[in-house]
Tab-separated table of C-alpha atoms in Angstrom:
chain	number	residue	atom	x	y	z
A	995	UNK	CA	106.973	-33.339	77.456
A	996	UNK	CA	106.750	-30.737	74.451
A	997	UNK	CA	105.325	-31.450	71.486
A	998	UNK	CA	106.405	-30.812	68.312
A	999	UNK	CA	105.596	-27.355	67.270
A	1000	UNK	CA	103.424	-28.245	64.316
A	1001	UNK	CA	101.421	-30.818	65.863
A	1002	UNK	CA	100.964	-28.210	68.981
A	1003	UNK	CA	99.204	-26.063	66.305
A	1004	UNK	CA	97.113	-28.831	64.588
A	1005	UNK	CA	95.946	-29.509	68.585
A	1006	UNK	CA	95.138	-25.900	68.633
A	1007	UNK	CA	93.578	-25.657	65.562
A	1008	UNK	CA	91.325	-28.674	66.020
A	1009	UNK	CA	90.276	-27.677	69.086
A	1010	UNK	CA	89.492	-24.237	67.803
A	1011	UNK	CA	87.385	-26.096	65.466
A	1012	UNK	CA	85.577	-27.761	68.545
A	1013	UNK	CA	84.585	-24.506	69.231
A	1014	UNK	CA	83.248	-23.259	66.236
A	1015	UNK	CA	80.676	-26.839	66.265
A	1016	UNK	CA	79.549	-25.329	70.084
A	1017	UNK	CA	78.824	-21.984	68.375
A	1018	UNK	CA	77.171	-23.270	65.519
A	1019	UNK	CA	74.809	-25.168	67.972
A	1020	UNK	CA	74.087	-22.370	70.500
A	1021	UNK	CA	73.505	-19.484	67.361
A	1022	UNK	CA	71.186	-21.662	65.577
A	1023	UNK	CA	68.033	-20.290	67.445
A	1024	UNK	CA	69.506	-16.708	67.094
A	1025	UNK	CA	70.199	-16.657	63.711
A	1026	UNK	CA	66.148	-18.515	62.357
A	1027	UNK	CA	64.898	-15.989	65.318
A	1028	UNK	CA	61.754	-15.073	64.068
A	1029	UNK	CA	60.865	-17.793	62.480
A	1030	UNK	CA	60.698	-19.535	66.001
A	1031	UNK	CA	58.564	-16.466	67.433
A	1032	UNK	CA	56.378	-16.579	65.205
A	1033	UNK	CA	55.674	-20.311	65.155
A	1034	UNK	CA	55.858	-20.599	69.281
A	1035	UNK	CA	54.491	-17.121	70.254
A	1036	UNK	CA	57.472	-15.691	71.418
A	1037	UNK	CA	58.013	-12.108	71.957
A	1038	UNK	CA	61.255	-10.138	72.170
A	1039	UNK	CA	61.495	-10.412	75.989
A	1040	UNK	CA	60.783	-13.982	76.168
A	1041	UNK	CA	63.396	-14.335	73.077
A	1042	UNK	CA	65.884	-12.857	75.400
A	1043	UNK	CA	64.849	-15.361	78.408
A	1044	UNK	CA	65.712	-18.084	75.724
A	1045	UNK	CA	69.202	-17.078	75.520
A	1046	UNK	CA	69.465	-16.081	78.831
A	1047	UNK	CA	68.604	-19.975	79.716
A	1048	UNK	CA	71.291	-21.300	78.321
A	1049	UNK	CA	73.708	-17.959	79.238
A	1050	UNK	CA	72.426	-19.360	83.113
A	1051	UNK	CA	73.015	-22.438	82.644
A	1052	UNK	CA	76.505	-21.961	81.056
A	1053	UNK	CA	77.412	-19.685	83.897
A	1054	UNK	CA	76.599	-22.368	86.787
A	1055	UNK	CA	77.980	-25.303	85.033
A	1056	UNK	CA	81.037	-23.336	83.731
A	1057	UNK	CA	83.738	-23.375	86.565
A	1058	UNK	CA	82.451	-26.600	87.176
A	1059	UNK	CA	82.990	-28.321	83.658
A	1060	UNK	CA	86.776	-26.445	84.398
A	1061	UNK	CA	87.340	-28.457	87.443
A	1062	UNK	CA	86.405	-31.651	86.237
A	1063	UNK	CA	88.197	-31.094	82.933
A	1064	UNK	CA	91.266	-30.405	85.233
A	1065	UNK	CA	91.046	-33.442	86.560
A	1066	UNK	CA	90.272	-35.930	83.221
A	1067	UNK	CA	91.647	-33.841	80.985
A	1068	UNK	CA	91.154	-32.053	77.891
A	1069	UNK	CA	90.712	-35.008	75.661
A	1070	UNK	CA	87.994	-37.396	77.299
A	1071	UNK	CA	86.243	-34.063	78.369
A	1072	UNK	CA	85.813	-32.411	74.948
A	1073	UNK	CA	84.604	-36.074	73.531
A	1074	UNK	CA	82.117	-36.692	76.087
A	1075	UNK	CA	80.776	-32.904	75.703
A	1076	UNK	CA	80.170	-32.529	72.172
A	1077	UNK	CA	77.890	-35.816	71.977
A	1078	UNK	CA	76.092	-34.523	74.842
A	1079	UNK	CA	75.302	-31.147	73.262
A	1080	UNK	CA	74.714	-32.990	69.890
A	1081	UNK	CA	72.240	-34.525	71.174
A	1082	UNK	CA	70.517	-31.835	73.016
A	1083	UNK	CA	70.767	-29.786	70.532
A	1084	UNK	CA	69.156	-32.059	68.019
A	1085	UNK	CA	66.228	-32.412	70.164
A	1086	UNK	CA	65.610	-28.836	69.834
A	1087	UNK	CA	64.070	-29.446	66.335
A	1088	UNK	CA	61.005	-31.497	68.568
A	1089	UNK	CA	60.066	-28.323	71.039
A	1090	UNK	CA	56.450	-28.116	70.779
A	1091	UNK	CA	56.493	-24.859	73.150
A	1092	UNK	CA	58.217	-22.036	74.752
A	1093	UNK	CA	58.543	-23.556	77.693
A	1094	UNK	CA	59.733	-26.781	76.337
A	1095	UNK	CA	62.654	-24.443	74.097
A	1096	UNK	CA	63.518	-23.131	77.383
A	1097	UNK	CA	64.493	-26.377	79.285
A	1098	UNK	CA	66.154	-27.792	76.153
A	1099	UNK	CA	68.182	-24.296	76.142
A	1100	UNK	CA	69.080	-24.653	80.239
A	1101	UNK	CA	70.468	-28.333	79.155
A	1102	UNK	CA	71.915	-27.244	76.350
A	1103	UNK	CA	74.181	-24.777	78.556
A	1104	UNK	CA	75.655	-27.118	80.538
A	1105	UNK	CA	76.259	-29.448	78.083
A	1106	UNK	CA	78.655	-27.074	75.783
A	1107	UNK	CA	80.175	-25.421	79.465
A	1108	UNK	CA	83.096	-27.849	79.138
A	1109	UNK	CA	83.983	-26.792	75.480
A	1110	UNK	CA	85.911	-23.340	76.362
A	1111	UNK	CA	87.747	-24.692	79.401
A	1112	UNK	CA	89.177	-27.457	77.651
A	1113	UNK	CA	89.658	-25.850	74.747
A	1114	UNK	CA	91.972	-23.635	76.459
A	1115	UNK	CA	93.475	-26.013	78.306
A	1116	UNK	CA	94.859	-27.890	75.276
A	1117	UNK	CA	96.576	-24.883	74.176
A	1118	UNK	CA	97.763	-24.083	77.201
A	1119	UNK	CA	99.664	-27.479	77.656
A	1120	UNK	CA	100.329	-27.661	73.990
A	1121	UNK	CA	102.234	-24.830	73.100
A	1122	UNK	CA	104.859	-22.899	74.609
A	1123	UNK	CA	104.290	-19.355	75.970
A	1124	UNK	CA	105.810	-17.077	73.290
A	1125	UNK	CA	102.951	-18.531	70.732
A	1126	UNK	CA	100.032	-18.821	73.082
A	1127	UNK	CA	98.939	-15.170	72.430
A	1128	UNK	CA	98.414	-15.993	69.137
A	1129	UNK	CA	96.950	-19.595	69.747
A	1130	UNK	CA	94.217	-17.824	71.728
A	1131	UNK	CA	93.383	-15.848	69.584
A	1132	UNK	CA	93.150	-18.558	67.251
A	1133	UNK	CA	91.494	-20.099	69.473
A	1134	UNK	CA	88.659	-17.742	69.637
A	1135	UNK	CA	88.308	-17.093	66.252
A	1136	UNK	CA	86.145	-20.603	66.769
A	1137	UNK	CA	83.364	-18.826	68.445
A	1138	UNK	CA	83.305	-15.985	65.516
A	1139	UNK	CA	83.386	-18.581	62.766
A	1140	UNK	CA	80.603	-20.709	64.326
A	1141	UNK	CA	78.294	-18.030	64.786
A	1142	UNK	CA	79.524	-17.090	60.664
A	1143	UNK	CA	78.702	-20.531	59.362
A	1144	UNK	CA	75.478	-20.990	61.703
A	1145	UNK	CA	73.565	-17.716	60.706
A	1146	UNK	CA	73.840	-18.081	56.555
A	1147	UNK	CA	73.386	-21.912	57.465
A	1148	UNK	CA	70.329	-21.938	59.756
A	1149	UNK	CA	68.635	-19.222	57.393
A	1150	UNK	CA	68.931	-20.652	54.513
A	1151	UNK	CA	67.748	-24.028	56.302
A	1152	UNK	CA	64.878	-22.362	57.674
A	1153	UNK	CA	63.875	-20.565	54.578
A	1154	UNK	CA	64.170	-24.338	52.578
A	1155	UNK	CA	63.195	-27.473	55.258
A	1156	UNK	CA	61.503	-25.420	58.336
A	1157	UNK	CA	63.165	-24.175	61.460
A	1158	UNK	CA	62.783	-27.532	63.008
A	1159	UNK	CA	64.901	-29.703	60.563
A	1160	UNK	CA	67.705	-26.231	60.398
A	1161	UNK	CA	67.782	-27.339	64.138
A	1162	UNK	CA	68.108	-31.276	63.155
A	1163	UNK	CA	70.712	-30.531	60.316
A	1164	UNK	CA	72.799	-28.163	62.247
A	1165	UNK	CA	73.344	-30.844	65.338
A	1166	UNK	CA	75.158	-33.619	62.852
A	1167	UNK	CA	78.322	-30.557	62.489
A	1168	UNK	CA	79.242	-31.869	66.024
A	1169	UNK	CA	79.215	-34.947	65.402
A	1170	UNK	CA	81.348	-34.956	62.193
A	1171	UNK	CA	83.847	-32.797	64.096
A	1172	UNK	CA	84.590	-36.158	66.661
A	1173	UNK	CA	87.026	-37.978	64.438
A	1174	UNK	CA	89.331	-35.469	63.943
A	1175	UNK	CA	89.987	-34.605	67.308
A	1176	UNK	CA	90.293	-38.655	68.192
A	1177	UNK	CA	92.618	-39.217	64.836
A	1178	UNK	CA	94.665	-35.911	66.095
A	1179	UNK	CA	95.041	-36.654	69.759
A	1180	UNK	CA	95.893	-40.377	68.912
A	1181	UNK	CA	99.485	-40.489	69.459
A	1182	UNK	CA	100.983	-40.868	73.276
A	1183	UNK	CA	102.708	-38.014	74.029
A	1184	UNK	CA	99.591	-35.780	72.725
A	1185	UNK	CA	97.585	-38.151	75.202
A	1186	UNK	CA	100.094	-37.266	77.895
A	1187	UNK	CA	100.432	-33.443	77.361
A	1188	UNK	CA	96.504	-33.448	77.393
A	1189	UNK	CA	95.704	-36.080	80.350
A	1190	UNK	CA	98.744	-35.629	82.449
A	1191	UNK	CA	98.833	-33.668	85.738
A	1192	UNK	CA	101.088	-30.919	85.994
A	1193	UNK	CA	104.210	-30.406	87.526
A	1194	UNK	CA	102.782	-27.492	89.375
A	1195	UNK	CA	99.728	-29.378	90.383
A	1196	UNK	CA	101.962	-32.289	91.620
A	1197	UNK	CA	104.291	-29.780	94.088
A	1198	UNK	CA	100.629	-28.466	95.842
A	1199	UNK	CA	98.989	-32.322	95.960
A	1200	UNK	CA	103.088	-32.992	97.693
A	1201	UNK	CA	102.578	-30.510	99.820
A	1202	UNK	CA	104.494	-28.006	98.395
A	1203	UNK	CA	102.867	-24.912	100.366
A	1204	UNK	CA	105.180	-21.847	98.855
A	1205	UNK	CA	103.598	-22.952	95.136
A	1206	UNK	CA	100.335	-23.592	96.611
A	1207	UNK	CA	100.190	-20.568	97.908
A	1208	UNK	CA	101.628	-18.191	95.253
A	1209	UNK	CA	100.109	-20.410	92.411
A	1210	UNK	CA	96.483	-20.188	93.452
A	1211	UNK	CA	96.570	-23.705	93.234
A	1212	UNK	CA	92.923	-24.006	95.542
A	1213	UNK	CA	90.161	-23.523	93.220
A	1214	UNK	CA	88.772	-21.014	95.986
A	1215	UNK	CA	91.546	-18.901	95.544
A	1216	UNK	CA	90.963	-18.313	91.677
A	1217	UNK	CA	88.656	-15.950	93.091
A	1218	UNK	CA	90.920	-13.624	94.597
A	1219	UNK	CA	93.978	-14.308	92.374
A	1220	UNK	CA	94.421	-10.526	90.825
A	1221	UNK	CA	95.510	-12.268	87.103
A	1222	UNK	CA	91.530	-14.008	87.138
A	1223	UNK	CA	89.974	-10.879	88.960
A	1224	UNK	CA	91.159	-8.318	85.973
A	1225	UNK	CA	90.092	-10.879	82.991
A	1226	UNK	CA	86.539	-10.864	84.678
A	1227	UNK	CA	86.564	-7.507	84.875
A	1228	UNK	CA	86.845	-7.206	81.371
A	1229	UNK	CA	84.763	-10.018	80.391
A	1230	UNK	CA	82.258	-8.160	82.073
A	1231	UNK	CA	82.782	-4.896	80.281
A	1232	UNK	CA	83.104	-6.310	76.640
A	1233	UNK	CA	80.586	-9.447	76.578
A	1234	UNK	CA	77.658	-7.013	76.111
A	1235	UNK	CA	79.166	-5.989	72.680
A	1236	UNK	CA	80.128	-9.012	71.504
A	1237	UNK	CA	76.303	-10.140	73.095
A	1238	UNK	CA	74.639	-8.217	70.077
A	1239	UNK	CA	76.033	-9.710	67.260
A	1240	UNK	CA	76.252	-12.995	68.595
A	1241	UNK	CA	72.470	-13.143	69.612
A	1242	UNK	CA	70.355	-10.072	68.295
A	1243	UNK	CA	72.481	-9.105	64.860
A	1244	UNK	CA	69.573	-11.128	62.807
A	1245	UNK	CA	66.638	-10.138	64.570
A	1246	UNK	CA	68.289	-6.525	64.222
A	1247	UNK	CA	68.690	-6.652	60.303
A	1248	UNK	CA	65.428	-8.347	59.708
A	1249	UNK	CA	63.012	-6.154	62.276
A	1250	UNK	CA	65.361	-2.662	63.249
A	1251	UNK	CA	66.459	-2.713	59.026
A	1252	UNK	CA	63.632	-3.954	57.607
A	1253	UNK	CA	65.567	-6.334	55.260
A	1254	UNK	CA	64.809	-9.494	53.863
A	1255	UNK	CA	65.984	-12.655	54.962
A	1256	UNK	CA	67.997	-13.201	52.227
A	1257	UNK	CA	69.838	-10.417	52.687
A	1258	UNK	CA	69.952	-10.981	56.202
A	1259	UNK	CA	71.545	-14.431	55.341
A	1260	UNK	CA	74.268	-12.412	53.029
A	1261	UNK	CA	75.469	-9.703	55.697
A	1262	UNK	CA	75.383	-11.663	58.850
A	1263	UNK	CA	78.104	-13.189	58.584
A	1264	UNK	CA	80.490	-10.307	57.883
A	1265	UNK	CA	80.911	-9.043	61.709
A	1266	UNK	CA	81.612	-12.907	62.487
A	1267	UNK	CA	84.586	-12.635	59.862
A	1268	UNK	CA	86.185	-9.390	61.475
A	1269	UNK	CA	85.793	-10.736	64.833
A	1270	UNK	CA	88.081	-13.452	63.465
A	1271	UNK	CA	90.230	-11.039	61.940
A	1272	UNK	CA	90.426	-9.209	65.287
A	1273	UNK	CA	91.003	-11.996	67.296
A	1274	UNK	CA	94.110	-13.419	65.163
A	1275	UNK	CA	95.544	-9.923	64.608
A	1276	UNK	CA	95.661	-8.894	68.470
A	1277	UNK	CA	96.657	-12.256	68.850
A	1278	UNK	CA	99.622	-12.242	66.747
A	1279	UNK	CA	101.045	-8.823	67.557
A	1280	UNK	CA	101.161	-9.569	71.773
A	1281	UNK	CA	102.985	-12.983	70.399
A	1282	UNK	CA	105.250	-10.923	68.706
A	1283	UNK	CA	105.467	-8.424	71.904
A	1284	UNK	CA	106.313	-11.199	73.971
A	1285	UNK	CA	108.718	-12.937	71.779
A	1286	UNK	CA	110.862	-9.530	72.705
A	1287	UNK	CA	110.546	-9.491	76.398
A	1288	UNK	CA	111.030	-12.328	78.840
A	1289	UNK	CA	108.199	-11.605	80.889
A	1290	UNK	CA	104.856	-11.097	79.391
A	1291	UNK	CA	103.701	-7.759	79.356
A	1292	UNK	CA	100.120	-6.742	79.870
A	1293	UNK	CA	99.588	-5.070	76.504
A	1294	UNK	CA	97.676	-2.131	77.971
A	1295	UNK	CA	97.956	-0.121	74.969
A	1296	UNK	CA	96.707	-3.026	72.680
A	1297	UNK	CA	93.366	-3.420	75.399
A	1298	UNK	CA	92.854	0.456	75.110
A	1299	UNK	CA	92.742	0.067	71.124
A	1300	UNK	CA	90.512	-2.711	70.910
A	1301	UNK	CA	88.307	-1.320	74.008
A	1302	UNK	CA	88.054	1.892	71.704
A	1303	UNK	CA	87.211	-0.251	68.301
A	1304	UNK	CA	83.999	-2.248	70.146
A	1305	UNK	CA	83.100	1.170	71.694
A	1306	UNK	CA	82.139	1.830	67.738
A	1307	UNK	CA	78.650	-0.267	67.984
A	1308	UNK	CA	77.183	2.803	69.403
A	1309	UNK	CA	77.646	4.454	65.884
A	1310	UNK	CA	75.945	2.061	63.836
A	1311	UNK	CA	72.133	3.005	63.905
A	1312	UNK	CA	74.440	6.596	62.916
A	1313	UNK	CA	74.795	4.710	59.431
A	1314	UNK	CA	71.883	4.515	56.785
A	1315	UNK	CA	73.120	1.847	54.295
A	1316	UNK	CA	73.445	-1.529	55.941
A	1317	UNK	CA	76.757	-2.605	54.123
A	1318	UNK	CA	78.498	0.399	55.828
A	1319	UNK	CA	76.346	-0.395	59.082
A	1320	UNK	CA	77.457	-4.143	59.474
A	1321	UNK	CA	80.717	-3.317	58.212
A	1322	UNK	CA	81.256	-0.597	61.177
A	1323	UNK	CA	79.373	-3.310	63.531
A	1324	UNK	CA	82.440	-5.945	62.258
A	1325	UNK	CA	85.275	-3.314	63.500
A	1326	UNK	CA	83.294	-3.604	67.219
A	1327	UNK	CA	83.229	-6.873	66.798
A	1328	UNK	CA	87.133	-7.157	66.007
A	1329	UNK	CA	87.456	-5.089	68.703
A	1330	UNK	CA	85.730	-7.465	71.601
A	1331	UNK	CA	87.708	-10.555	70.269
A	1332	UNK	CA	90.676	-8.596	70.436
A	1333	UNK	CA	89.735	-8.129	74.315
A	1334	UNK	CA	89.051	-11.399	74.715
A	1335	UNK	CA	92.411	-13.155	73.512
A	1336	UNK	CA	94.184	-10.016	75.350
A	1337	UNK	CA	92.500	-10.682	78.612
A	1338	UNK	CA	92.865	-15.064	78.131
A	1339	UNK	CA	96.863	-14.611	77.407
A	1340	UNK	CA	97.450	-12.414	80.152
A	1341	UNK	CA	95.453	-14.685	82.748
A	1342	UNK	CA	96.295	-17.550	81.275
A	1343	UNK	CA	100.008	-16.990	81.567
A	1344	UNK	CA	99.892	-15.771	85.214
A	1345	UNK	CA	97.737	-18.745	86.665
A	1346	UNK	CA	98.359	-21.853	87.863
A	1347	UNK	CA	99.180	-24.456	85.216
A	1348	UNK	CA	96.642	-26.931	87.145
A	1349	UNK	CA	94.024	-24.266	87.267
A	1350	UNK	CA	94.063	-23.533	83.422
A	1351	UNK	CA	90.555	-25.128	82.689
A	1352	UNK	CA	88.715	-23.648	85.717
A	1353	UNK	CA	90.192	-19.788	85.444
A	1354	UNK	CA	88.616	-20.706	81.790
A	1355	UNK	CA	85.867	-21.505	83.144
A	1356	UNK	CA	85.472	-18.810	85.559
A	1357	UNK	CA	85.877	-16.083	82.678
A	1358	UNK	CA	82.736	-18.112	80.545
A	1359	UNK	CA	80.648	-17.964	83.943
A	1360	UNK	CA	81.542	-13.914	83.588
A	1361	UNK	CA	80.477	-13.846	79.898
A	1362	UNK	CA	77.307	-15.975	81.064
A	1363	UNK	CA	76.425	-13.733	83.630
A	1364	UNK	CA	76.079	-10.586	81.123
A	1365	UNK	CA	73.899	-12.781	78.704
A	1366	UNK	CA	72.056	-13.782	81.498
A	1367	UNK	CA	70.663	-10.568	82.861
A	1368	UNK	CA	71.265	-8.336	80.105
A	1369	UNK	CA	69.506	-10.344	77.190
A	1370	UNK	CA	65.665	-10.134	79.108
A	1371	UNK	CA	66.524	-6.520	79.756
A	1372	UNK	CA	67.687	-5.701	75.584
A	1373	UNK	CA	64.796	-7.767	74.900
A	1374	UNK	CA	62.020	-5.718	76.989
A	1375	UNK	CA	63.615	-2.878	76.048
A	1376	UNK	CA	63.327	-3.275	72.633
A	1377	UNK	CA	59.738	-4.498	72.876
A	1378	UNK	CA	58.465	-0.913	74.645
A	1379	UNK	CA	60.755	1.289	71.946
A	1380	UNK	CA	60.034	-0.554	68.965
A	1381	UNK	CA	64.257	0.144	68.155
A	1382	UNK	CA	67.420	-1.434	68.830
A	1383	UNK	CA	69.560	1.893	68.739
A	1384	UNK	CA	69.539	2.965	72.167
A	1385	UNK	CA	70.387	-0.752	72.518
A	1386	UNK	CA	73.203	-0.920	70.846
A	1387	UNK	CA	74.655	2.394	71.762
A	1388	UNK	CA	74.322	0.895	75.919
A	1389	UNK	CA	75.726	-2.232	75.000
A	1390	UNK	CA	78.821	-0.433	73.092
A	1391	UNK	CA	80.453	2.299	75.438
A	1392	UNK	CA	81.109	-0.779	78.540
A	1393	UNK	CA	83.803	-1.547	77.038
A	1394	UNK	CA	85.784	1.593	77.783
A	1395	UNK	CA	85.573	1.801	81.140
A	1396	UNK	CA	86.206	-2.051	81.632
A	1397	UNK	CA	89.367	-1.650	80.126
A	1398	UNK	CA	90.518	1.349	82.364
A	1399	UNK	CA	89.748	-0.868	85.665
A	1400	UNK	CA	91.228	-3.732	83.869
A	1401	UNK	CA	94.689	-1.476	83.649
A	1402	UNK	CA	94.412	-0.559	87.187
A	1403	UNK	CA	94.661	-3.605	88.760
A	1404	UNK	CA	98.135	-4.783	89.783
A	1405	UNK	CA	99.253	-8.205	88.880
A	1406	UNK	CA	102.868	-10.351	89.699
A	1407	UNK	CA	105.335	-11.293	87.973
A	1408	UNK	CA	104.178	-14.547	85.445
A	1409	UNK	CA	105.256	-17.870	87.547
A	1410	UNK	CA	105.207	-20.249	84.760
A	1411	UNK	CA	105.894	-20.628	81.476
């Protein structure tokens, strides 16, 4: 059943929207950083545990949120998620210590691991192929706009109630988000197009072992599918970019620029914003690429030019004024979204229909997995240097490289639209 091409988008756009509430949850804690340190006696190493907790948790509970969200669907599993993570993340305002931060941070991870996967999963049933390019990238602008409105948010919070309540406060934006994704996926046939199993899923459950077999369609074989193996490959080459701003872009400006918070609060948002930019404009021109060709092409000059644009974070601690700094840290930015909504159409397109939400899945494990053993390692580093520029150019130039592997990989023909 297709839906009608505007109320495919306001599916997309809600569900962007669901992501944007997981971001604001998970950035809070970055964004009032030291204001948490300092009250828990937490250093920069330990900091970078903290969001390596919930990067671990994310990355185990991941593909598994994508197989269950297969299987229930994209509508029942976003609803029971967000009041989970609410929740958790509400009870972050009560941590009395590090370690008790910690455990709230592991739950916290699995409880916002089904958000991507069936995010992605309702555009992928929702919309038709020639505007899921630019869906994604919608779609990821949710992640960039979360971690916008959390930062300025949280700050300012911090600075006027206490960390603890800008924890409290910042939970209810989940909640509030819940009635417009019931009131929007109401109707039955957006009920269907979200809940019901696909065609291609039915074939492999019927026995159907050519489309089995060329689909991917055992979870297993996700692993070796060539479409999922290049998108890891370059989650894993432009997460550590994207890893800065989303998690040590405060810390940076307040400690490594010496600025005050509020002008912290007025700048951090502005790499956020061109990530968004980034991810829509990428988006939009492989939609219009595709629109032109029958078979979706792989966009390897598009990957190359956003690889090269989030290579640019090792030039920032180049730049002396911090307008022109965060600007040239927003074009790095733009240029990891860009990656990301490259690398999701592609392997998106090229999977299995009934392996949408666990491929998802798979490539948020990957991001996971850099937070996970990089953020301890930025952290220590940055305790024994006393700087975040050697940082930041490391974290930068992966991106490069990533991309030529990514190109290198062969991939088949797209089997479904």
């Amino acid at each position: 059943m297709a839906l009608p091409r505007g109320r495919a988008w306001l599916v997309a756009v809600v569900a962007t929207l669901a992501m944007s509430v997981s971001y604001v949850d998970r950035q809070v804690v970055a964004a009032i950083a030291t204001s948490v340190r300092a009250a828990l006696g937490i250093d920069a190493e330990h900091f970078g545990w903290l969001a390596g907790a919930f990067s671990l948790s994310y990355l185990v509970a991941a593909p598994i949120a994508g197989a269950v969200v297969d299987r229930i669907g994209a509508r029942l599993g976003l609803v029971a998620a967000i009041v989970a993570w609410s929740a958790v993340s509400a009870a972050h305002a009560f941590a009395p210590t590090f370690a008790a931060l910690f455990a709230l941070r592991v739950v916290l991870g699995a409880a916002e691991a089904p958000s991507f996967p069936a995010a992605a999963q309702s555009v992928r049933r929702a919309l038709p192929a020639g505007d899921r390019s630019a869906a994604f990238g919608l779609l990821f602008t949710g992640s960039s706009f979360g971690a916008a409105v959390a930062a300025p948010l949280a700050i300012w919070l911090d600075v006027h109630v206490g960390w603890r309540l800008a924890f409290l406060i910042a939970s209810v934006v989940g909640m509030a988000w819940l009635p417009a994704w019931l009131l929007v996926t109401r109707s039955p046939d957006v009920r269907e197009v979200l809940a019901r199993p696909d065609p291609a899923e039915l074939s492999a459950r019927s026995g159907d072992t050519s489309v089995a077999a060329a689909s991917g369609s055992s979870h297993l074989a996700l692993f070796g599918d060539p479409a999922v193996l290049r998108a890891l490959v370059l989650v894993l080459a432009s997460a550590p970019g994207l890893m800065f701003m989303y998690v040590w872009l405060p810390q940076y400006l307040e400690l490594g620029r010496a600025l005050p918070k509020s002008r912290v609060a007025a700048l951090v948002w502005i790499p956020a914003l061109l990530a968004d930019l980034g991810m829509v404009g990428f988006g939009l021109v492989a939609s219009a690429l595709e629109r032109r060709a029958p078979v979706q092409r792989s966009h390897v000059p598009l990957v190359f030019l956003a690889a090269s644009m989030e290579a640019t974070l090792a030039l920032v601690p180049r730049v002396a004024d911090p307008l022109p700094a965060v600007l040239l840290l927003g074009v790095s930015a733009a240029g990891g979204g860009g990656l990301y909504t490259l690398l999701t159409s592609d392997m998106m397109t090229r999977v299995n229909p009934a392996r949408v939400s666990m491929s998802g899945g798979l490539t948020a494990a990957a991001q996971s997995l850099i937070y996970v053993f990089l953020n301890p390692v930025v952290g220590r580093w940055i305790d024994r240097t006393h700087s975040f520029d050697s940082a930041m150019a490391m974290l930068g130039v992966m991106a490069l490289p990533g991309a030529l592997v990514w190109s290198l990989i062969p991939v088949r023909r797209p089997r479904f639209a």
